Coordinates of C-alpha atoms and ligand atoms in Angstrom, one line a residue:
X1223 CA -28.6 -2.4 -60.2
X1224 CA -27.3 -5.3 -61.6
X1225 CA -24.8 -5.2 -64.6
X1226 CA -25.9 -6.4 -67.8
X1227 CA -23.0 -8.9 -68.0
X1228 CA -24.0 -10.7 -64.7
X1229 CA -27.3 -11.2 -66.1
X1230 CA -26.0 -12.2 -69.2
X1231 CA -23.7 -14.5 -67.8
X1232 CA -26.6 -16.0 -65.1
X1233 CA -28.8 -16.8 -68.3
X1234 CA -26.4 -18.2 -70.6
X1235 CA -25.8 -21.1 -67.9
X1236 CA -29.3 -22.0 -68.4
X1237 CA -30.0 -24.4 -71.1
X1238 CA -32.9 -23.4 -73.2
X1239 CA -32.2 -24.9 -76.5
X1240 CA -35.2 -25.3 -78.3
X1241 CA -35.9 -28.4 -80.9
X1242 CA -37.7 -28.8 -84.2
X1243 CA -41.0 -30.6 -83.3
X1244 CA -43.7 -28.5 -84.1
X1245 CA -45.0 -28.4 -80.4
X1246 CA -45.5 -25.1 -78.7
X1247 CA -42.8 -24.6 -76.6
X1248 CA -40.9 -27.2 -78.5
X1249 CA -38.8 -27.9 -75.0
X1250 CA -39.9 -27.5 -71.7
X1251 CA -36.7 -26.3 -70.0
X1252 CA -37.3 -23.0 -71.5
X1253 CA -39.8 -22.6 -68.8
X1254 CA -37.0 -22.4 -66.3
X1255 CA -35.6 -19.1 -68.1
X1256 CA -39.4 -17.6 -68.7
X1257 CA -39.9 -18.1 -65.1
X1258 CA -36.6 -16.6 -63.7
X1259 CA -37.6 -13.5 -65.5
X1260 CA -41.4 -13.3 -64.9
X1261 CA -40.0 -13.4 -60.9
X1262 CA -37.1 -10.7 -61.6
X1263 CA -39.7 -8.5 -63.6
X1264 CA -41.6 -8.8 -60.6
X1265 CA -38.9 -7.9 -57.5
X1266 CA -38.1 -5.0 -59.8
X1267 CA -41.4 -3.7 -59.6
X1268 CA -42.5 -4.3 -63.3
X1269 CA -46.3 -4.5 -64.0
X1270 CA -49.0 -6.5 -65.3
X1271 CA -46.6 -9.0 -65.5
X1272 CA -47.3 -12.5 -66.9
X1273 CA -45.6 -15.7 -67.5
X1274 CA -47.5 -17.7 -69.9
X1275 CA -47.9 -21.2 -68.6
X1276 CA -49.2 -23.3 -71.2
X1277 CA -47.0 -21.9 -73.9
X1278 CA -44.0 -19.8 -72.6
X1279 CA -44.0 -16.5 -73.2
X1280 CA -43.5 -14.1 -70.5
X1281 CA -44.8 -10.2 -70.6
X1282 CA -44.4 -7.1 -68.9
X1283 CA -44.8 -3.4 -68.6
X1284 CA -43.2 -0.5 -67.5
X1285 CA -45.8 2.3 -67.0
X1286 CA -45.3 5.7 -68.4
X1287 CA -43.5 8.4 -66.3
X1288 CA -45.4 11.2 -68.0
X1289 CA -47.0 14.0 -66.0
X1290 CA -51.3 13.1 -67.0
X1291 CA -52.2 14.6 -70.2
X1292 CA -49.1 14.2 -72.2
X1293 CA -49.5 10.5 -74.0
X1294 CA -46.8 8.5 -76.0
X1295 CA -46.8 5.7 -78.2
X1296 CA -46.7 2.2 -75.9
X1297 CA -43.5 1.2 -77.6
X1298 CA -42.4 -2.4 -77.1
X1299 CA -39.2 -4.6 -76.6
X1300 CA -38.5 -8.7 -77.5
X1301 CA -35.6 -11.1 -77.2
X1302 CA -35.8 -14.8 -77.8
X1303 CA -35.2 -17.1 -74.7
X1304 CA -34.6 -20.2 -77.1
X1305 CA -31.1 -21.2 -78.6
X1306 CA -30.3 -22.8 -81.5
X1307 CA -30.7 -26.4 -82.0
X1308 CA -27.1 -26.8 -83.9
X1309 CA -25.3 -27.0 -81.2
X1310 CA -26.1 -27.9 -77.3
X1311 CA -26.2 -25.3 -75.0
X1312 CA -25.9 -27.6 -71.8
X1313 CA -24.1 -26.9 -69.5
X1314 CA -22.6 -23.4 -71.2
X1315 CA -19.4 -22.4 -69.1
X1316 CA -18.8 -18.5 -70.2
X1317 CA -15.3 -17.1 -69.9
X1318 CA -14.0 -13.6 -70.0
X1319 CA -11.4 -12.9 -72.4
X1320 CA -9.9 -9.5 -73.3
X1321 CA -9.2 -9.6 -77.2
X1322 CA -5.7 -8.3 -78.0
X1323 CA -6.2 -10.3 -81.6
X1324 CA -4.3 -13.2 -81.1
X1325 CA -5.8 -17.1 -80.9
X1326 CA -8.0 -18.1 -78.0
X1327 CA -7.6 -21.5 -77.5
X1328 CA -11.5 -22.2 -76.1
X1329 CA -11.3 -25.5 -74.4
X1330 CA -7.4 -25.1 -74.0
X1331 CA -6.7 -28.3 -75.8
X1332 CA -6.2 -26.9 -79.7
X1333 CA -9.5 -28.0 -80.5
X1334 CA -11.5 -25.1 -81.2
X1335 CA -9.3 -22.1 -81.9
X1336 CA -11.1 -18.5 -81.9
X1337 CA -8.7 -16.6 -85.0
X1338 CA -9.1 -14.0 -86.8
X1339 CA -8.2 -16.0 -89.7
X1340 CA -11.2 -17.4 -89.7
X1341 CA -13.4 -14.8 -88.7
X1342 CA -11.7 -11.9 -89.8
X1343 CA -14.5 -9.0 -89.0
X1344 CA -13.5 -9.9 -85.4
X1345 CA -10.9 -7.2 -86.0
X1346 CA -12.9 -4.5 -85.1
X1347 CA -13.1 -5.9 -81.8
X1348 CA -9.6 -5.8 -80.8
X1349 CA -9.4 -3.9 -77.3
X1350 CA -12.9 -5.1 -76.1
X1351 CA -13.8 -7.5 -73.0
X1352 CA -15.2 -10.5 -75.0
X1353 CA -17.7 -13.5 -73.6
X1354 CA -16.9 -16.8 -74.9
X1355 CA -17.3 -20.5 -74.8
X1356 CA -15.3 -23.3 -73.7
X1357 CA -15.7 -25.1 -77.1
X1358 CA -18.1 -27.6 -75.6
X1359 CA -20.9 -25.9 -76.4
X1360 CA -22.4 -22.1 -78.0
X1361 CA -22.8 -19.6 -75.9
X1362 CA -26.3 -18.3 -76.5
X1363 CA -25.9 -14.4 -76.5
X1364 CA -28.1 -15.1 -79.7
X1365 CA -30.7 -14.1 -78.0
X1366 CA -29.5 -13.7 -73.9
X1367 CA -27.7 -11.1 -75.0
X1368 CA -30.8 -9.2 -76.3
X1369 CA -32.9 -10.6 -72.9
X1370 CA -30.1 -9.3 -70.8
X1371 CA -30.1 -6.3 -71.9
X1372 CA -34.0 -5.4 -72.0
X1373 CA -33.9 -6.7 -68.2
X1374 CA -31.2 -4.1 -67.8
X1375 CA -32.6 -1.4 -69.4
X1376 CA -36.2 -2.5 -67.4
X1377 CA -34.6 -2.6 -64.2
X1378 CA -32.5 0.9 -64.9
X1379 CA -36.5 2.4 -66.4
X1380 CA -37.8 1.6 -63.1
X1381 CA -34.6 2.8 -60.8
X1382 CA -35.2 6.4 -62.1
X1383 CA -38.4 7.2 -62.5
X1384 CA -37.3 10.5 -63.3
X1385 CA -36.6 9.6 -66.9
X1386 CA -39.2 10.5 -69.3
X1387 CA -41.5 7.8 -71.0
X1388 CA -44.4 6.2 -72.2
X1389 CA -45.6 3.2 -71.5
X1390 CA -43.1 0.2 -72.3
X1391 CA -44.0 -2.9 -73.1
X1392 CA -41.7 -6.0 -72.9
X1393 CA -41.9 -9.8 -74.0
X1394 CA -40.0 -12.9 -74.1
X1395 CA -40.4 -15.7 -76.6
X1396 CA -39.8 -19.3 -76.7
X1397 CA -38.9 -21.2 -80.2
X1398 CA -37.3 -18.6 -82.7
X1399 CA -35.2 -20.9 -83.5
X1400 CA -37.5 -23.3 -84.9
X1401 CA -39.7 -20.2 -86.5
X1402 CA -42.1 -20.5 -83.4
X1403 CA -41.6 -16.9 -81.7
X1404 CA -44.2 -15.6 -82.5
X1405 CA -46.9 -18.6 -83.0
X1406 CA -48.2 -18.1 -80.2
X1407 CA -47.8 -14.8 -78.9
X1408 CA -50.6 -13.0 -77.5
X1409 CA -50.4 -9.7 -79.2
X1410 CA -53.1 -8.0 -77.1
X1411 CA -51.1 -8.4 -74.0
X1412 CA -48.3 -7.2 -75.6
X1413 CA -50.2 -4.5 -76.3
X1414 CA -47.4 -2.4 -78.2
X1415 CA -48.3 0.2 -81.1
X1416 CA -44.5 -0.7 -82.2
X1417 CA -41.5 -2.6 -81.2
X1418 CA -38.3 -3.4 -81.8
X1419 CA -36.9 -6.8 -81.6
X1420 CA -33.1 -6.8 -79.8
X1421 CA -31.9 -10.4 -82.3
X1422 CA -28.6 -8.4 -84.2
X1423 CA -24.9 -8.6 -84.2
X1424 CA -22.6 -5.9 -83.7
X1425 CA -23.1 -2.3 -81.9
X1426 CA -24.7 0.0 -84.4
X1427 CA -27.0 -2.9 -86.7
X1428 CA -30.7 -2.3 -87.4
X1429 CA -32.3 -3.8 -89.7
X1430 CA -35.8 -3.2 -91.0
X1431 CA -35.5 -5.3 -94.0
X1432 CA -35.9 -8.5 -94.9
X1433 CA -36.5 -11.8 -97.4
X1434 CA -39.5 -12.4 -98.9
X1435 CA -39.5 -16.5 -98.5
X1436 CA -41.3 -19.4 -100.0
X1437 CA -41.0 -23.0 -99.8
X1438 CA -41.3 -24.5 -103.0
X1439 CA -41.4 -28.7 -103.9
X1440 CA -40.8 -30.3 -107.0
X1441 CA -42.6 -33.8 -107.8
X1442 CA -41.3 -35.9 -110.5
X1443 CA -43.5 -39.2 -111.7
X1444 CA -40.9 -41.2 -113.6
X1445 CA -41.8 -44.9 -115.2
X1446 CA -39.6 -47.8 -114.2
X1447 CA -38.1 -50.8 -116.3
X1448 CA -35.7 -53.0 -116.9
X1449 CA -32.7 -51.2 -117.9
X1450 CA -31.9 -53.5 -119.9
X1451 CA -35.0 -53.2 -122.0
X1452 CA -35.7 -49.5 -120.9
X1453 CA -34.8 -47.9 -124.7
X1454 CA -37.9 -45.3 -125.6
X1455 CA -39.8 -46.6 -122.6
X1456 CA -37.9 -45.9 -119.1
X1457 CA -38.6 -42.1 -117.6
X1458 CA -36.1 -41.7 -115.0
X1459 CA -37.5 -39.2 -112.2
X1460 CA -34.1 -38.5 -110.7
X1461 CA -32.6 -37.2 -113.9
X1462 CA -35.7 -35.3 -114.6
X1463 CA -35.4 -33.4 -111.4
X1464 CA -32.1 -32.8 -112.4
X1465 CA -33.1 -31.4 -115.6
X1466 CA -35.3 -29.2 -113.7
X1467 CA -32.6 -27.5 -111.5
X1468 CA -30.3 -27.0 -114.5
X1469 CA -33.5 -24.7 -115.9
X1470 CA -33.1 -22.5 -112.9
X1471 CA -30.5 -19.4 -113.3
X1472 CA -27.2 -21.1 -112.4
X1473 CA -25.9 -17.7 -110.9
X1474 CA -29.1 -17.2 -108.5
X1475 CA -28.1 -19.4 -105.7
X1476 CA -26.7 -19.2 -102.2
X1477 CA -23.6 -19.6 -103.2
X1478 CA -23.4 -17.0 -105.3
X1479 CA -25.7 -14.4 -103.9
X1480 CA -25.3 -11.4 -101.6
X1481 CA -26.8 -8.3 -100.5
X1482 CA -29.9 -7.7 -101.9
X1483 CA -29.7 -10.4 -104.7
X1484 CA -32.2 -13.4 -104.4
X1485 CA -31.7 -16.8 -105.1
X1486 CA -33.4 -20.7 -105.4
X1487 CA -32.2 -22.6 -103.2
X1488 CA -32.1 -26.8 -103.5
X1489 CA -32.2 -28.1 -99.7
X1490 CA -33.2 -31.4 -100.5
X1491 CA -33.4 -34.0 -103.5
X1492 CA -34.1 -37.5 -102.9
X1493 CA -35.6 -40.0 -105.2
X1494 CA -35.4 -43.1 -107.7
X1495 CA -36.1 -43.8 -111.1
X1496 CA -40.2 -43.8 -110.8
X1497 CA -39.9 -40.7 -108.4
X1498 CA -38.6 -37.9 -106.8
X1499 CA -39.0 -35.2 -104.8
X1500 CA -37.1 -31.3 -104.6
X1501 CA -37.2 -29.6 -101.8
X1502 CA -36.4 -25.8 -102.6
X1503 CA -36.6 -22.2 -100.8
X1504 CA -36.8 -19.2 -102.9
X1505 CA -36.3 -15.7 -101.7
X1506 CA -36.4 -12.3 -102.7
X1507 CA -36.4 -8.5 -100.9
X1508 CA -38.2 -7.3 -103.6
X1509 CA -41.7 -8.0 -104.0
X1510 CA -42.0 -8.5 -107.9
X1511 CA -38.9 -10.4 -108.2
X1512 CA -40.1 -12.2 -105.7
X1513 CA -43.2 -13.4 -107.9
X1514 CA -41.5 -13.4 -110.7
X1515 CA -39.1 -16.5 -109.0
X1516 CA -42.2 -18.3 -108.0
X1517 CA -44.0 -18.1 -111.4
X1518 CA -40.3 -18.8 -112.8
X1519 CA -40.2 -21.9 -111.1
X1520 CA -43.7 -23.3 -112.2
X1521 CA -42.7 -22.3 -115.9
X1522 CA -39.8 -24.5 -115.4
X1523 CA -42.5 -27.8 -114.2
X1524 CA -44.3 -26.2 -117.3
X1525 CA -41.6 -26.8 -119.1
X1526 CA -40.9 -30.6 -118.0
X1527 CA -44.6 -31.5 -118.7
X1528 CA -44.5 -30.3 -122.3
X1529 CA -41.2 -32.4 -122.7
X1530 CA -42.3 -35.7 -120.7
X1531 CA -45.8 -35.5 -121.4
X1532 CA -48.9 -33.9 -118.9
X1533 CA -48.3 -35.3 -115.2
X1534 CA -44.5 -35.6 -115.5
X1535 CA -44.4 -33.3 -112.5
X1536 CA -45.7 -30.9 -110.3
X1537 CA -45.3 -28.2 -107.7
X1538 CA -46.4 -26.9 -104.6
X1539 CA -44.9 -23.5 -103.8
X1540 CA -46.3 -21.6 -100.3
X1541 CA -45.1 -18.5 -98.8
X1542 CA -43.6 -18.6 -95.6
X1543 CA -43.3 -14.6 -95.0
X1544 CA -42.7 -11.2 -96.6
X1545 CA -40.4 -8.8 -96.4
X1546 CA -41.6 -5.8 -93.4
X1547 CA -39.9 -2.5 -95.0
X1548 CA -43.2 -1.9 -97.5
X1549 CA -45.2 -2.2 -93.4
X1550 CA -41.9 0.1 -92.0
X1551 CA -41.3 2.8 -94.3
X1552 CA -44.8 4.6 -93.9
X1553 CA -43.6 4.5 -90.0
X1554 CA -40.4 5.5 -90.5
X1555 CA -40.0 7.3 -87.2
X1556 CA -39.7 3.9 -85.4
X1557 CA -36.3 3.5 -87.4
X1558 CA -35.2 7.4 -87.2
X1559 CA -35.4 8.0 -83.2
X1560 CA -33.2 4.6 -83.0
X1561 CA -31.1 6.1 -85.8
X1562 CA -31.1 9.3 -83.5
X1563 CA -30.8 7.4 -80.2
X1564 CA -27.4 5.4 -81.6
X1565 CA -26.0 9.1 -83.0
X1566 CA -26.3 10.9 -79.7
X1567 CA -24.5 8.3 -77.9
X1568 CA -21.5 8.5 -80.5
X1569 CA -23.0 4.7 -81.8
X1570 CA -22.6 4.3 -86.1
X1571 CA -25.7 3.4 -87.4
X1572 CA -25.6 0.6 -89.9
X1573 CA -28.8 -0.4 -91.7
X1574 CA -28.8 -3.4 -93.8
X1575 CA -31.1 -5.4 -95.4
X1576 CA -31.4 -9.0 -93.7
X1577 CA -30.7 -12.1 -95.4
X1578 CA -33.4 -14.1 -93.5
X1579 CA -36.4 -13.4 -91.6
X1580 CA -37.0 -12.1 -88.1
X1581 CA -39.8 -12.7 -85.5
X1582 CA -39.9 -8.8 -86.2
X1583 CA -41.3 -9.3 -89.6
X1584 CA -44.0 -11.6 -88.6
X1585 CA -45.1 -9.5 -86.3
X1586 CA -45.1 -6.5 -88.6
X1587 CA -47.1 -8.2 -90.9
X1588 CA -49.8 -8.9 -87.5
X1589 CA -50.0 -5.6 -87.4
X1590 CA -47.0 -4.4 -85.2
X1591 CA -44.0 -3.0 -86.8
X1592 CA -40.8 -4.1 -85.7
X1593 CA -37.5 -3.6 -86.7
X1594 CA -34.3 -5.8 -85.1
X1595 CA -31.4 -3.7 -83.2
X1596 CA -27.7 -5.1 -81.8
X1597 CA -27.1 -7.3 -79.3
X1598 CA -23.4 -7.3 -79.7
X1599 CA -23.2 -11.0 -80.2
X1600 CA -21.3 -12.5 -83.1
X1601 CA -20.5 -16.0 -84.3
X1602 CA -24.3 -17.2 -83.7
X1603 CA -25.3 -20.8 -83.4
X1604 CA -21.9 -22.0 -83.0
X1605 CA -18.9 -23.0 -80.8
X1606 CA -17.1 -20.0 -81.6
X1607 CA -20.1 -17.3 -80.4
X1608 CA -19.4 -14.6 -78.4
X1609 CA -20.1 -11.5 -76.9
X1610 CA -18.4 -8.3 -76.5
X1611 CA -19.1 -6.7 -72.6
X1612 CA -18.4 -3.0 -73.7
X1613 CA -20.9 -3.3 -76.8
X1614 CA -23.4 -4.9 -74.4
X1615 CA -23.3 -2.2 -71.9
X1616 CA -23.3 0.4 -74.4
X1617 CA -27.0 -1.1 -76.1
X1618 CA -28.3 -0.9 -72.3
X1619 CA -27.8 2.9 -72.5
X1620 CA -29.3 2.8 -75.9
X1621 CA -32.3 0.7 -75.4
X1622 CA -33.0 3.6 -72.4
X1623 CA -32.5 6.5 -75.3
X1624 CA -34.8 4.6 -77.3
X1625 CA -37.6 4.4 -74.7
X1626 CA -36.9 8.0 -74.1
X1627 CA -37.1 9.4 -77.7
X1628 CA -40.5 8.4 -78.4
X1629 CA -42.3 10.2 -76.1
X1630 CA -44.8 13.2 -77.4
Ligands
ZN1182 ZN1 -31.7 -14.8 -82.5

């Protein structure tokens, strides 16, 4: 059996970074890590296992080991291939570090510094065996950690048959990054009744909440003229728009927002005087807030139009997905044997709400619930990403436990 660090450290060296084009996968050198695993799925003994060639995701199953006549839910496990696009993950050179707390110098030049000053909930991890980065690029245990450690708990499934479970069913995605995991994903050969996506941080995290999210833009017609002879006559679309923010509740932003508070958030303004154009995202966990921000917003264009005149502005708000705990919590059983799982092997469960969205909530809302576990990454999408060996190890054991617990 391999250990889950040499797989981890094997994938993180290939470059899978994913881009935001819209195509499906958005790069092709993810196929190099879909068909890596499709052919270690395979020498494990894996079945029905497929690597999708026109859009990259790659599936497998591990059949049950119960005696005929005792059935289980078909309970499923995903990682994302893809890294981020913020920073390169070329030619990724992984380094083994034992944390006593004090700087690590990652390229060894004073460049990037790894401090606890800076990311102070590193504490905790004082003691452990950490992965990290030269400084030249991330390190990509967002999401090889989670691969790495399905493969491992595949491999360890198949190794001992004697342990007892249903049928599991694994899957890798391409493009999370750039919201594509689960575009194209073929849920029938999946063919889970429930999964769990393995996308979190530290040992312990699950997460079966998450934003409800819209994309929202603001168009503003303003009327150009002559400054200069522009008294009662000029409209000037920029400081409309500006206007327009300043209606929004100051304290609901990003900025100022935690937990389960919501916010509007201005990603974009760009304009002149005869136009200009907002780009916002507003979010919410909670469903009614959630409308009430969206029909907040269009009161607000209301608002500009009654001042300006009809056709001042206008909106165009969409959903981009919902929040999965209304989907989870009448299956709350998925979330309680992981919560069991993590107890029995002396792991703290810590549940919080997530201030994003997962591939796990789309795929909820297609009709699969699916809350997010650990990884026992940290730092994600950056130069300063790393992850902790003992932590990884220690979700291998629990990603068996898991698969184990739902049978009956
Ligand atoms: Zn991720």
């Amino acid at each position: 059996m391999e250990d889950v660090l040499d797989r981890f450290l094997r994938y993180v060296k290939i470059d899978t970074q994913s881009e935001e084009n819209g195509q499906h996968p958005s790069t092709e050198k993810q196929f190099v890590l879909a068909r890596l695993l499709a052919e270690e799925l395979n020498a494990m003994g894996a079945s029905q296992v497929k690597l999708d060639e026109e859009y990259c995701y790659v599936y497998a199953e591990i059949p049950s080991t119960l005696s005929a006549g005792k059935s289980a839910p078909a309970v499923g496990f995903l990682a994302h291939m893809d890294t981020s696009p913020a920073v390169s993950g070329a030619g990724v050179k992984p380094r083994l570090v034992t944390f006593t707390g004090e700087d690590i110098d990652l390229g060894g030049d004073g460049t990037y510094v790894l401090s606890l000053r800076d990311f102070p909930g590193m504490k905790a991890l004082i003691g452990e065996e950490l992965v990290v980065t030269d400084g030249s690029t991330l390190l990509g245990a967002d999401d090889k950690a989670g691969v790495a450690e399905i493969m491992a708990m595949a491999e360890t499934l198949l190794t001992h048959p004697e342990i007892p479970h249903g049928r599991i069913c694994l899957c890798f995605t391409p493009d999370e990054e750039v919201g594509g995991g689960t575009a194209r994903i073929d849920l029938k050969r999946f063919n889970a009744d429930f999964a769990y996506t393995v996308d979190g941080g530290p040992l312990g995290g699950m997460e079966y909440e998450n934003f409800n999210a819209a994309s929202a833009r603001l168009t503003v017609h303003g009327r150009s003229i002559h400054p200069g002879s522009a008294k009662n006559t000029m409209r000037n679309a920029l400081l409309m728009a500006m206007e327009f923010q300043r209606l929004l509740p100051a304290a609901e932003d990003p900025m100022y927002t935690e937990g389960y508070e919501g916010f509007y958030h201005l990603c974009e303004l760009h304009g002149d005087v005869e136009k200009a154009e907002a780009e916002y995202i507003l979010r919410d966990h909670d469903k009614a807030k959630f409308e009430d921000k969206k029909a907040f917003f269009k009161a607000c264009a209301d608002f500009i139009n009654r001042k300006y005149g009809d056709g001042a502005c206008e909106t165009d708000v969409r959903d981009s997905y919902y929040n999965m705990k209304e989907l989870i919590l009448p299956r709350m059983e998925i979330v309680n044997k992981a919560k069991e799982a993590m107890e029995e092997l002396g792991i703290t469960p810590v549940i919080s709400p997530i201030r994003g969205g997962t591939d796990g909530a789309m795929l909820t809302h297609m009709g699969v619930p699916c809350p997010n576990l650990c990884t026992g990454g940290g730092n994600c999408h950056g130069r300063f990403e790393f992850a902790s060996v003992p932590q990884m190890r220690k979700i291998v054991e629990l990603l068996v436990l898991i698969a184990e617990k739902h049978r009956e």
